[in-house]
Coordinates of C-alpha atoms in Angstrom, one line a residue:
Chain D
M916 CA 0.0 0.0 0.0
N917 CA 1.4 3.4 -0.9
A918 CA 1.5 6.7 1.0
L919 CA -2.2 7.5 0.3
G920 CA -3.7 4.0 0.3
D921 CA -5.0 4.5 3.9
I922 CA -7.2 7.5 3.0
L923 CA -8.2 7.7 -0.6
P924 CA -10.3 4.5 -0.8
G925 CA -12.5 5.7 2.0
F926 CA -12.8 9.2 0.5
S927 CA -13.6 7.6 -2.8
R928 CA -16.4 5.4 -1.4
A929 CA -17.8 8.4 0.5
I930 CA -18.2 10.2 -2.9
V931 CA -19.3 7.3 -5.0
R932 CA -21.4 5.2 -2.6
G933 CA -22.3 7.7 0.1
D934 CA -20.4 5.8 2.8
E935 CA -19.3 7.6 6.0
P936 CA -16.3 9.8 5.2
P937 CA -13.0 8.7 6.7
G938 CA -12.2 10.1 10.2
Q939 CA -8.9 11.7 9.0
I940 CA -11.0 14.4 7.2
N941 CA -11.2 17.6 9.2
S942 CA -14.6 18.2 10.6
A943 CA -14.7 22.0 11.2
Y944 CA -14.7 24.6 8.4
P945 CA -15.7 28.3 8.6
K946 CA -19.0 28.0 6.8
H947 CA -19.8 24.4 5.9
T948 CA -19.7 20.8 7.1
V949 CA -17.9 17.7 5.9
S950 CA -21.3 16.4 4.6
T951 CA -21.7 19.5 2.4
A952 CA -18.1 19.0 1.1
I953 CA -18.8 15.4 0.2
D954 CA -22.1 16.5 -1.4
V955 CA -20.2 19.0 -3.6
Y956 CA -17.8 16.3 -4.7
R957 CA -20.7 13.8 -5.3
N958 CA -22.5 16.4 -7.4
N959 CA -19.3 17.0 -9.4
Y960 CA -18.8 13.3 -9.8
L961 CA -22.4 12.6 -11.0
G962 CA -22.5 15.8 -13.1
N963 CA -19.3 15.2 -14.9
L964 CA -20.3 11.6 -15.9
H965 CA -23.8 12.7 -16.9
D966 CA -22.3 15.4 -19.1
A967 CA -20.0 12.9 -20.7
L968 CA -22.9 10.6 -21.5
A969 CA -25.0 13.6 -22.8
G970 CA -22.1 14.5 -25.1
A971 CA -21.8 10.9 -26.4
Y972 CA -25.5 10.2 -26.7
P973 CA -27.4 13.3 -28.0
V974 CA -29.8 11.3 -30.1
V975 CA -30.7 8.9 -27.3
G976 CA -31.3 12.0 -25.2
Q977 CA -33.7 13.5 -27.7
L978 CA -35.5 10.2 -28.2
V979 CA -36.3 9.8 -24.5
G980 CA -36.4 13.4 -23.3
N981 CA -34.4 15.1 -20.6
D982 CA -36.1 13.6 -17.5
F983 CA -35.9 10.0 -18.7
F984 CA -32.3 10.5 -19.9
R985 CA -31.3 11.7 -16.5
R986 CA -32.9 8.6 -14.9
L987 CA -31.1 6.5 -17.4
T988 CA -27.7 8.2 -16.9
R989 CA -28.1 8.0 -13.1
A990 CA -28.8 4.3 -13.3
Y991 CA -26.0 3.8 -15.7
I992 CA -23.5 5.6 -13.5
G993 CA -24.6 3.5 -10.5
K994 CA -23.7 0.3 -12.3
N995 CA -20.8 1.4 -14.5
P996 CA -18.0 3.3 -12.7
S997 CA -15.6 5.3 -14.8
R998 CA -12.3 3.5 -15.6
S999 CA -10.4 6.3 -17.4
G1000 CA -9.2 9.8 -16.5
N1001 CA -10.3 10.7 -20.1
L1002 CA -14.0 11.4 -19.8
H1003 CA -14.4 10.7 -23.6
H1004 CA -13.9 7.0 -22.8
Y1005 CA -17.0 6.9 -20.5
G1006 CA -20.2 5.3 -21.7
E1007 CA -19.0 2.4 -23.8
Q1008 CA -21.6 0.0 -22.2
M1009 CA -24.6 2.1 -22.8
A1010 CA -26.2 0.0 -25.6
A1011 CA -26.1 -3.2 -23.5
F1012 CA -27.2 -1.2 -20.4
I1013 CA -30.3 0.2 -22.2
A1014 CA -31.1 -3.3 -23.6
A1015 CA -31.4 -4.5 -19.9
F1016 CA -33.0 -1.3 -18.6
L1017 CA -36.6 -2.1 -17.8
P1018 CA -38.1 1.4 -18.2
A1019 CA -36.7 1.5 -21.8
Q1020 CA -38.1 -1.9 -22.9
Q1021 CA -40.7 -0.5 -25.2
L1022 CA -38.1 1.3 -27.2
A1023 CA -36.7 -1.8 -28.8
Y1024 CA -34.6 0.2 -31.3
L1025 CA -32.9 2.3 -28.6
P1026 CA -29.9 0.0 -27.8
D1027 CA -28.9 -0.1 -31.4
V1028 CA -29.3 3.7 -31.7
A1029 CA -27.0 3.9 -28.7
A1030 CA -24.5 1.5 -30.4
L1031 CA -24.5 3.7 -33.5
E1032 CA -23.9 6.8 -31.4
W1033 CA -21.0 5.2 -29.5
A1034 CA -19.5 4.3 -32.9
C1035 CA -19.9 7.9 -34.0
H1036 CA -18.3 9.1 -30.8
C1037 CA -15.3 6.7 -31.2
A1038 CA -15.0 7.7 -34.8
Y1039 CA -14.8 11.4 -33.9
F1040 CA -11.9 10.8 -31.4
A1041 CA -10.2 8.0 -33.3
E1042 CA -6.5 8.3 -34.2
D1043 CA -5.6 9.5 -37.7
A1044 CA -4.5 7.0 -40.3
G1045 CA -3.8 7.0 -44.0
T1046 CA -6.2 5.3 -46.5
L1047 CA -5.4 2.2 -48.4
D1048 CA -2.9 2.9 -51.2
T1049 CA -4.7 1.7 -54.4
G1050 CA -1.5 2.1 -56.4
K1051 CA 0.3 -0.3 -54.2
L1052 CA -2.7 -2.6 -54.4
S1053 CA -2.8 -2.6 -58.2
R1054 CA 1.0 -3.4 -58.3
L1055 CA 0.3 -6.5 -56.3
G1056 CA 0.0 -9.7 -58.4
Q1057 CA -3.5 -10.9 -58.8
E1058 CA -2.5 -14.3 -57.5
H1059 CA -2.2 -12.7 -54.0
Y1060 CA -5.7 -11.2 -53.9
P1061 CA -7.3 -14.2 -52.1
D1062 CA -4.8 -13.8 -49.3
L1063 CA -5.3 -10.1 -48.8
V1064 CA -6.1 -9.0 -45.3
L1065 CA -7.6 -5.5 -45.2
V1066 CA -7.0 -3.3 -42.2
L1067 CA -9.9 -1.0 -41.3
H1068 CA -9.4 2.7 -40.7
P1069 CA -9.5 3.4 -36.9
A1070 CA -12.4 5.8 -37.5
C1071 CA -14.5 3.2 -39.3
Y1072 CA -17.3 1.3 -37.6
M1073 CA -20.3 -0.8 -38.7
V1074 CA -23.4 -1.2 -36.6
R1075 CA -26.1 -3.7 -37.8
S1076 CA -29.6 -3.6 -36.6
P1077 CA -33.1 -4.9 -37.4
Y1078 CA -34.3 -1.3 -37.0
P1079 CA -33.7 1.7 -39.3
I1080 CA -31.1 3.3 -37.0
A1081 CA -29.3 5.3 -39.7
D1082 CA -32.6 7.1 -40.6
I1083 CA -33.3 7.7 -36.9
W1084 CA -29.9 9.1 -36.4
H1085 CA -30.1 11.4 -39.4
A1086 CA -33.6 12.7 -38.3
H1087 CA -32.1 13.8 -35.0
Q1088 CA -29.1 15.7 -36.3
P1089 CA -28.9 19.5 -35.9
G1090 CA -30.8 21.2 -38.7
A1091 CA -32.7 18.0 -39.7
P1092 CA -36.4 18.7 -40.7
D1093 CA -39.0 18.1 -38.0
D1094 CA -41.5 16.4 -40.2
F1095 CA -39.7 13.1 -40.7
H1096 CA -41.5 9.8 -40.9
I1097 CA -39.6 6.6 -40.0
D1098 CA -41.1 3.2 -40.6
L1099 CA -39.7 1.1 -37.7
D1100 CA -40.6 -2.1 -39.6
G1101 CA -38.8 -0.8 -42.7
G1102 CA -36.2 -3.6 -42.6
P1103 CA -32.8 -4.0 -41.2
C1104 CA -30.0 -1.4 -41.4
N1105 CA -26.3 -1.8 -41.8
A1106 CA -25.0 1.5 -40.7
L1107 CA -21.5 2.4 -41.8
V1108 CA -19.7 5.1 -39.8
I1109 CA -16.7 6.8 -41.4
R1110 CA -14.8 10.0 -41.0
N1111 CA -14.5 12.2 -44.1
D1112 CA -12.6 15.5 -43.9
D1113 CA -12.9 15.3 -40.1
S1114 CA -16.7 15.0 -40.2
V1115 CA -18.3 11.8 -39.0
I1116 CA -20.6 10.4 -41.7
V1117 CA -23.3 7.8 -41.2
G1118 CA -24.1 5.8 -44.4
E1119 CA -25.7 2.4 -45.1
L1120 CA -24.5 -0.7 -46.8
D1121 CA -26.6 -3.4 -48.4
D1122 CA -26.8 -6.8 -46.7
A1123 CA -24.2 -8.6 -48.9
I1124 CA -21.4 -6.1 -48.6
A1125 CA -22.2 -5.6 -44.8
L1126 CA -21.8 -9.3 -44.3
W1127 CA -18.6 -9.3 -46.2
L1128 CA -17.2 -6.4 -44.2
S1129 CA -18.2 -8.0 -40.9
I1130 CA -16.1 -11.0 -41.9
I1131 CA -13.2 -8.8 -43.1
Q1132 CA -13.4 -7.0 -39.7
N1133 CA -12.4 -10.3 -38.0
G1134 CA -9.2 -10.4 -40.0
T1135 CA -10.4 -13.0 -42.4
T1136 CA -8.7 -13.0 -45.9
L1137 CA -10.4 -11.5 -48.8
G1138 CA -10.8 -14.9 -50.5
D1139 CA -12.4 -16.5 -47.5
A1140 CA -14.7 -13.5 -46.7
T1141 CA -15.8 -13.4 -50.3
A1142 CA -16.6 -17.2 -50.4
G1143 CA -18.5 -16.9 -47.1
T1144 CA -20.5 -14.0 -48.5
L1145 CA -21.3 -15.7 -51.8
E1146 CA -22.8 -18.6 -49.9
K1147 CA -25.5 -16.4 -48.6
H1148 CA -25.7 -13.8 -51.4
P1149 CA -24.9 -15.6 -54.7
D1150 CA -25.2 -12.2 -56.6
F1151 CA -22.6 -10.5 -54.4
D1152 CA -20.5 -8.1 -56.5
L1153 CA -17.2 -7.9 -54.8
Q1154 CA -15.6 -5.5 -57.2
A1155 CA -18.4 -2.9 -56.9
G1156 CA -18.6 -3.2 -53.2
L1157 CA -14.9 -3.1 -52.6
S1158 CA -14.3 -0.1 -54.8
R1159 CA -17.1 1.8 -53.0
L1160 CA -15.6 1.0 -49.5
V1161 CA -12.1 1.9 -50.7
S1162 CA -13.3 5.2 -52.1
Q1163 CA -15.0 6.0 -48.8
G1164 CA -11.8 5.5 -46.9
V1165 CA -13.0 2.4 -45.0
F1166 CA -9.5 0.8 -45.2
A1167 CA -6.3 2.1 -43.9
D1168 CA -3.9 -0.5 -45.4
F1169 CA -3.6 -4.1 -46.4
L1170 CA -1.2 -6.9 -45.9
V1171 CA -0.9 -10.3 -47.6
K1172 CA -1.2 -13.4 -45.5
G1173 CA 1.9 -15.5 -45.7
L1174 CA 4.0 -12.6 -47.1
P1175 CA 6.5 -10.7 -44.9
Chain N
M371 CA 6.6 26.5 -44.7
K372 CA 4.3 28.2 -42.3
S373 CA 6.0 29.9 -39.4
S374 CA 4.8 28.5 -36.2
A375 CA 4.2 30.5 -33.0
S376 CA 7.2 30.8 -30.6
H377 CA 7.8 28.1 -28.2
A378 CA 7.8 29.7 -24.7
L379 CA 4.6 30.9 -23.1
P380 CA 4.7 34.7 -23.5
C381 CA 4.4 36.8 -20.3
V382 CA 1.0 38.2 -21.3
A383 CA -2.7 37.3 -20.8
G384 CA -4.2 34.3 -22.6
I385 CA -7.6 32.6 -22.7
G386 CA -8.8 29.0 -22.1
L387 CA -10.0 28.0 -25.6
R388 CA -13.1 25.8 -25.6
A389 CA -15.1 24.3 -28.5
P390 CA -17.8 27.1 -28.8
H391 CA -15.0 29.5 -29.8
Y392 CA -12.8 27.4 -32.1
R393 CA -14.3 28.7 -35.3
E394 CA -14.5 32.3 -34.3
V395 CA -10.9 32.4 -33.0
L396 CA -9.6 30.8 -36.2
Q397 CA -11.6 33.2 -38.4
Q398 CA -10.9 36.4 -36.5
L399 CA -7.5 35.6 -35.0
P400 CA -8.0 38.0 -32.1
G401 CA -5.0 39.6 -30.5
I402 CA -4.5 37.3 -27.6
G403 CA -1.0 36.2 -26.4
W404 CA -1.7 32.5 -26.1
V405 CA -4.4 29.9 -25.5
E406 CA -4.8 26.9 -23.2
V407 CA -6.8 23.8 -23.9
H408 CA -7.7 20.7 -21.9
S409 CA -5.3 18.0 -23.1
E410 CA -7.7 15.1 -23.0
N411 CA -10.0 16.7 -25.6
F412 CA -7.2 16.2 -28.2
F413 CA -6.1 12.6 -27.4
G414 CA -6.7 11.2 -30.8
G415 CA -6.8 12.6 -34.4
G416 CA -9.6 14.0 -36.5
A417 CA -11.3 17.3 -36.0
P418 CA -10.1 18.1 -32.5
L419 CA -6.4 17.6 -33.2
H420 CA -6.5 19.2 -36.7
T421 CA -8.3 22.3 -35.2
L422 CA -5.6 22.5 -32.5
L423 CA -2.9 22.3 -35.1
R424 CA -4.4 25.2 -36.9
V425 CA -4.7 27.2 -33.7
R426 CA -1.0 26.4 -33.0
E427 CA 0.0 28.1 -36.3
H428 CA -1.2 31.4 -34.8
Y429 CA -0.8 31.1 -31.0
P430 CA 1.4 29.4 -28.5
V431 CA -0.6 26.6 -26.9
S432 CA -0.6 25.4 -23.3
L433 CA -1.8 21.9 -22.6
H434 CA -3.7 21.6 -19.4
G435 CA -4.5 18.1 -18.2
V436 CA -7.5 17.3 -16.0
G437 CA -7.2 13.5 -15.9
M438 CA -3.7 12.3 -15.0
G439 CA -4.3 11.8 -11.2
L440 CA -0.8 12.6 -10.0
A441 CA -1.7 11.5 -6.5
S442 CA -4.0 8.5 -7.3
T443 CA -3.0 5.3 -5.5
G444 CA -2.8 3.1 -8.7
P445 CA 0.0 3.3 -11.3
L446 CA -0.3 6.2 -13.8
D447 CA -2.4 5.0 -16.7
P448 CA 0.1 4.2 -19.4
Q449 CA -2.4 4.8 -22.2
H450 CA -3.2 8.3 -20.8
L451 CA 0.5 9.1 -20.4
S452 CA 1.3 7.9 -24.0
A453 CA -1.6 10.0 -25.4
L454 CA -0.3 13.1 -23.6
A455 CA 3.3 12.4 -24.9
R456 CA 2.0 12.0 -28.5
L457 CA 0.0 15.2 -28.2
C458 CA 3.0 17.0 -26.9
D459 CA 5.0 15.8 -29.9
A460 CA 2.3 16.9 -32.3
I461 CA 1.7 20.3 -30.8
N462 CA 5.0 21.3 -29.3
P463 CA 3.2 23.1 -26.5
A464 CA 4.6 26.2 -24.8
A465 CA 3.6 24.7 -21.4
V466 CA 2.1 21.4 -20.1
S467 CA 0.3 21.3 -16.8
E468 CA -1.6 19.0 -14.4
H469 CA -3.3 19.4 -11.1
L470 CA -2.0 18.5 -7.6
C471 CA -4.8 15.9 -7.1
W472 CA -5.9 12.3 -7.3
N473 CA -8.8 10.9 -9.3
S474 CA -8.9 7.2 -8.9
S475 CA -8.9 4.5 -6.2
E476 CA -9.5 0.8 -6.3
G477 CA -10.0 0.9 -10.1
T478 CA -12.8 3.5 -9.9
V479 CA -12.1 6.8 -11.5
I480 CA -13.7 9.9 -10.1
N481 CA -13.4 12.4 -13.0
D482 CA -12.7 15.4 -10.7
L483 CA -9.8 17.1 -9.0
L484 CA -9.6 15.7 -5.5
P485 CA -7.4 16.8 -2.6
F486 CA -5.2 14.5 -0.4
P487 CA -3.2 14.9 2.9
Y488 CA 0.0 16.9 2.4
T489 CA 2.4 14.5 4.2
Q490 CA 6.1 13.7 3.7
A491 CA 5.2 10.3 2.4
A492 CA 2.7 11.7 -0.1
L493 CA 5.4 14.2 -1.2
S494 CA 7.9 11.4 -2.1
Y495 CA 5.1 9.5 -3.8
V496 CA 3.8 12.4 -5.9
A497 CA 7.4 13.5 -6.7
A498 CA 8.2 10.2 -8.3
R499 CA 5.1 10.4 -10.4
V500 CA 5.8 13.9 -11.5
E501 CA 9.2 12.7 -12.6
Q502 CA 7.6 9.8 -14.5
V503 CA 5.4 12.2 -16.4
Q504 CA 8.2 14.6 -17.1
E505 CA 10.4 11.8 -18.4
K506 CA 7.6 10.5 -20.6
I507 CA 6.8 13.8 -22.2
G508 CA 10.4 15.1 -22.2
R509 CA 9.3 18.4 -20.8
R510 CA 8.9 20.2 -17.5
L511 CA 5.5 19.8 -16.0
L512 CA 3.6 22.6 -14.3
V513 CA 1.5 21.5 -11.3
E514 CA -1.5 23.5 -10.2
N515 CA -2.8 24.1 -6.7
L516 CA -6.4 22.9 -6.1
S517 CA -9.8 24.3 -5.1
S518 CA -10.7 22.1 -2.1
Y519 CA -13.9 21.6 -0.1
L520 CA -12.3 19.7 2.7
S521 CA -8.9 19.1 4.3
F522 CA -7.1 16.4 6.3
A523 CA -6.2 16.3 10.0
H524 CA -2.9 14.6 9.4
S525 CA -1.5 17.0 6.8
E526 CA 2.0 17.8 7.8
M527 CA 2.4 21.0 5.7
S528 CA 0.3 23.4 3.7
E529 CA -0.5 22.9 0.0
G530 CA 1.9 25.8 -0.8
E531 CA 4.7 24.1 1.1
F532 CA 4.0 20.8 -0.6
L533 CA 4.1 22.5 -4.0
A534 CA 7.3 24.3 -3.2
E535 CA 9.1 21.1 -2.1
L536 CA 7.6 19.2 -5.1
S537 CA 9.1 21.8 -7.4
R538 CA 12.5 21.7 -5.6
R539 CA 12.7 17.9 -5.8
T540 CA 11.4 17.4 -9.4
G541 CA 12.1 20.7 -11.2
C542 CA 8.4 21.0 -12.0
G543 CA 7.0 24.5 -12.2
I544 CA 4.0 25.8 -10.3
L545 CA 0.8 26.9 -11.9
F546 CA -0.6 29.2 -9.4
D547 CA -4.4 29.4 -9.6
I548 CA -5.4 32.6 -7.8
N549 CA -9.1 31.7 -7.7
N550 CA -8.4 28.3 -6.2
L551 CA -6.4 29.9 -3.4
Y552 CA -9.2 32.3 -2.7
V553 CA -11.7 29.5 -2.6
N554 CA -9.5 27.6 -0.2
A555 CA -9.1 30.7 2.0
R556 CA -12.9 31.1 2.2
N557 CA -13.8 27.4 2.4
L558 CA -10.9 26.0 4.6
G559 CA -9.4 29.1 6.3
V560 CA -6.2 28.7 4.3
D561 CA -3.8 31.7 4.8
A562 CA -3.7 33.2 1.3
G563 CA -1.2 35.8 2.2
A564 CA 1.2 33.2 3.5
F565 CA 0.8 31.1 0.3
I566 CA 1.7 34.1 -1.8
R567 CA 4.7 35.2 0.4
N568 CA 6.1 31.7 0.7
V569 CA 5.7 30.1 -2.7
P570 CA 9.1 30.1 -4.5
A571 CA 8.7 32.9 -7.1
E572 CA 11.1 31.4 -9.5
A573 CA 9.1 28.2 -9.7
V574 CA 5.8 30.0 -10.5
A575 CA 5.4 29.8 -14.3
E576 CA 1.8 30.7 -14.9
Y577 CA -1.3 32.1 -13.2
H578 CA -4.9 31.1 -13.6
L579 CA -7.9 33.3 -13.0
A580 CA -11.6 32.2 -13.0
G581 CA -14.9 32.8 -11.3
Y582 CA -16.3 30.6 -8.6
S583 CA -19.9 30.2 -7.5
E584 CA -21.4 30.1 -4.0
R585 CA -23.5 27.0 -3.2
A586 CA -25.8 26.5 -0.3
G587 CA -24.9 23.6 2.0
I588 CA -27.1 20.7 3.0
N589 CA -27.9 22.3 6.3
E590 CA -29.5 25.7 6.9
G591 CA -27.0 28.5 6.9
E592 CA -24.1 26.6 5.3
S593 CA -22.4 27.8 2.2
C594 CA -19.4 26.7 0.2
L595 CA -17.5 28.3 -2.7
V596 CA -17.3 25.9 -5.7
D597 CA -14.7 26.3 -8.4
T598 CA -17.2 26.3 -11.3
H599 CA -15.3 28.5 -13.8
N600 CA -18.7 29.9 -14.9
N601 CA -18.4 33.6 -13.8
P602 CA -16.2 36.6 -14.3
V603 CA -13.2 37.0 -12.0
Y604 CA -14.4 38.4 -8.7
P605 CA -13.0 41.6 -7.3
E606 CA -11.5 39.8 -4.3
V607 CA -9.7 37.5 -6.7
W608 CA -8.4 40.4 -8.7
R609 CA -7.0 41.9 -5.5
L610 CA -5.3 38.6 -4.6
Y611 CA -3.9 38.5 -8.2
E612 CA -2.4 42.0 -7.7
D613 CA -0.8 40.8 -4.5
A614 CA 0.7 37.9 -6.4
L615 CA 2.0 40.2 -9.2
R616 CA 3.7 42.4 -6.6
H617 CA 5.2 39.6 -4.5
I618 CA 5.9 36.9 -7.1
G619 CA 6.1 38.9 -10.3
V620 CA 4.4 39.1 -13.7
R621 CA 3.7 35.7 -15.3
P622 CA 1.6 34.4 -18.2
T623 CA -1.9 34.7 -17.0
L624 CA -4.9 32.7 -18.1
I625 CA -8.7 33.4 -18.0
E626 CA -10.5 30.1 -17.5
W627 CA -14.2 29.8 -18.3
D628 CA -15.6 26.3 -18.7
A629 CA -19.3 26.4 -18.0
D630 CA -22.0 29.0 -19.1
I631 CA -19.3 30.0 -21.6
P632 CA -19.8 33.6 -22.7
A633 CA -19.4 35.3 -26.1
L634 CA -15.7 35.5 -27.1
P635 CA -15.5 39.4 -26.6
V636 CA -16.5 38.9 -22.9
L637 CA -13.6 36.4 -22.5
L638 CA -11.2 38.7 -24.3
A639 CA -12.3 41.6 -22.1
E640 CA -11.4 39.6 -19.0
A641 CA -8.0 38.8 -20.5
A642 CA -7.5 42.5 -21.2
Q643 CA -8.3 43.3 -17.5
A644 CA -5.6 40.8 -16.5
Q645 CA -3.2 42.3 -19.1
S646 CA -3.7 45.9 -17.8
R647 CA -3.0 44.8 -14.2
M648 CA 0.2 43.1 -15.4
E649 CA 1.3 46.3 -17.1
R650 CA 0.4 48.5 -14.2
C651 CA 2.4 46.2 -12.0
C652 CA 5.4 46.4 -14.3
E653 CA 5.2 50.2 -14.1
C654 CA 5.1 50.2 -10.3
V655 CA 8.1 47.8 -10.2
G656 CA 10.0 49.6 -13.0

């Protein structure tokens, strides 16, 4: 145990859990009590985490309204302590939390909207990387294509849902028209999140290329991913799909399995 | 090649640059000496980093961390430390600072700036961690005094004495937040005059100024000043700043405003007030 190990855990539990503050804390101050001091820290603690969640999940906030969102964040904070000094890392478990949050059960699409918002949040803060060098790719002998392993750009994410989450997301962006209509039974959505010129863009992929990309994301070779996709979608057009993804900057690089 | 702003923090007033003002500052390029940003908002690439790189073409930038937890009980977060080091390499900041505080215990992070007892043992512990940060970023760190709402019976020295010794042992600079000292004087009965008289002037590298707010306590009649950074600098804090200018000297001075952020001209007018006090003080010394 280090120099401060005898005091900080108790102080922490007083803030986070409302436990009795440790006795080493002075009890007399000119105009306030220890309880008020702990209350200020607790308010800061809850407020900072709430604000972090509100920053990462603006669409969820609009969909459920301020009061419900505050209930949701309070419950989330109670179950999911922060693990990072960087507040932008806070909120990763929100989609799973909403899925299990009883008061939100009627909004079946909400967990997937949250997953899309988290993907957008991560894309915004992701590291920079180059995009796949098509010249280098075209110089590669065609016999290597089946063994290509494509590396996704760190700001690229895909979120697949049975609900039209991309439409919901677009309808709740600043400046979007108020008179939107979204058909919740309008079929599944494969939302693709990319960063273009520093802006986070949400687009959609058809089922075949989405399946292919989901296999590629696991590090599977181009040959195996394509074979796996063709089993389910015999009309899958690899060349069209791949060139679209490459032009959108989905890939940062490639390597060839078995080559140094 | 574009010329980049000079490396050292100029001895003039600057402003805390926050997202609502990025565009306006880059379009208008107001005549401010330097800007300070919260380091963690730029850990990564994309729009935040690229915006800061553009700002850096016009102004010296100070990186002010709120999440390192110099006094936390667990090891420094290697990911956090690496992110700060990468940001330093990208921005070549004129100053890098953190707070004299802890923010995590038993794996739970409290994303706030929390005080701890100022003991000899804590001093050795924090000094080693300051050295670890300085080694990783390859630069001197400035460490800031805290706003506190409580204190510890077994502290062996004042916060000012702790900072002075920390600076002596590690070579770190002191970021002297005047508002924090005022808040502690009111909340905890800290002797603000003694802090100003005893802090090693040569170690003080920067001042912060901000506005607190007064909050009612949980019992009738209680009140507590909270370091909310959501108001203009109060007259009492300006007076304390003038004392610091006289006793310690003129230093780069920052106006911090983080909540209820006003229009840019309001912020610039606060910085101009600090600047005129700095110049008046120079005259009285000269």
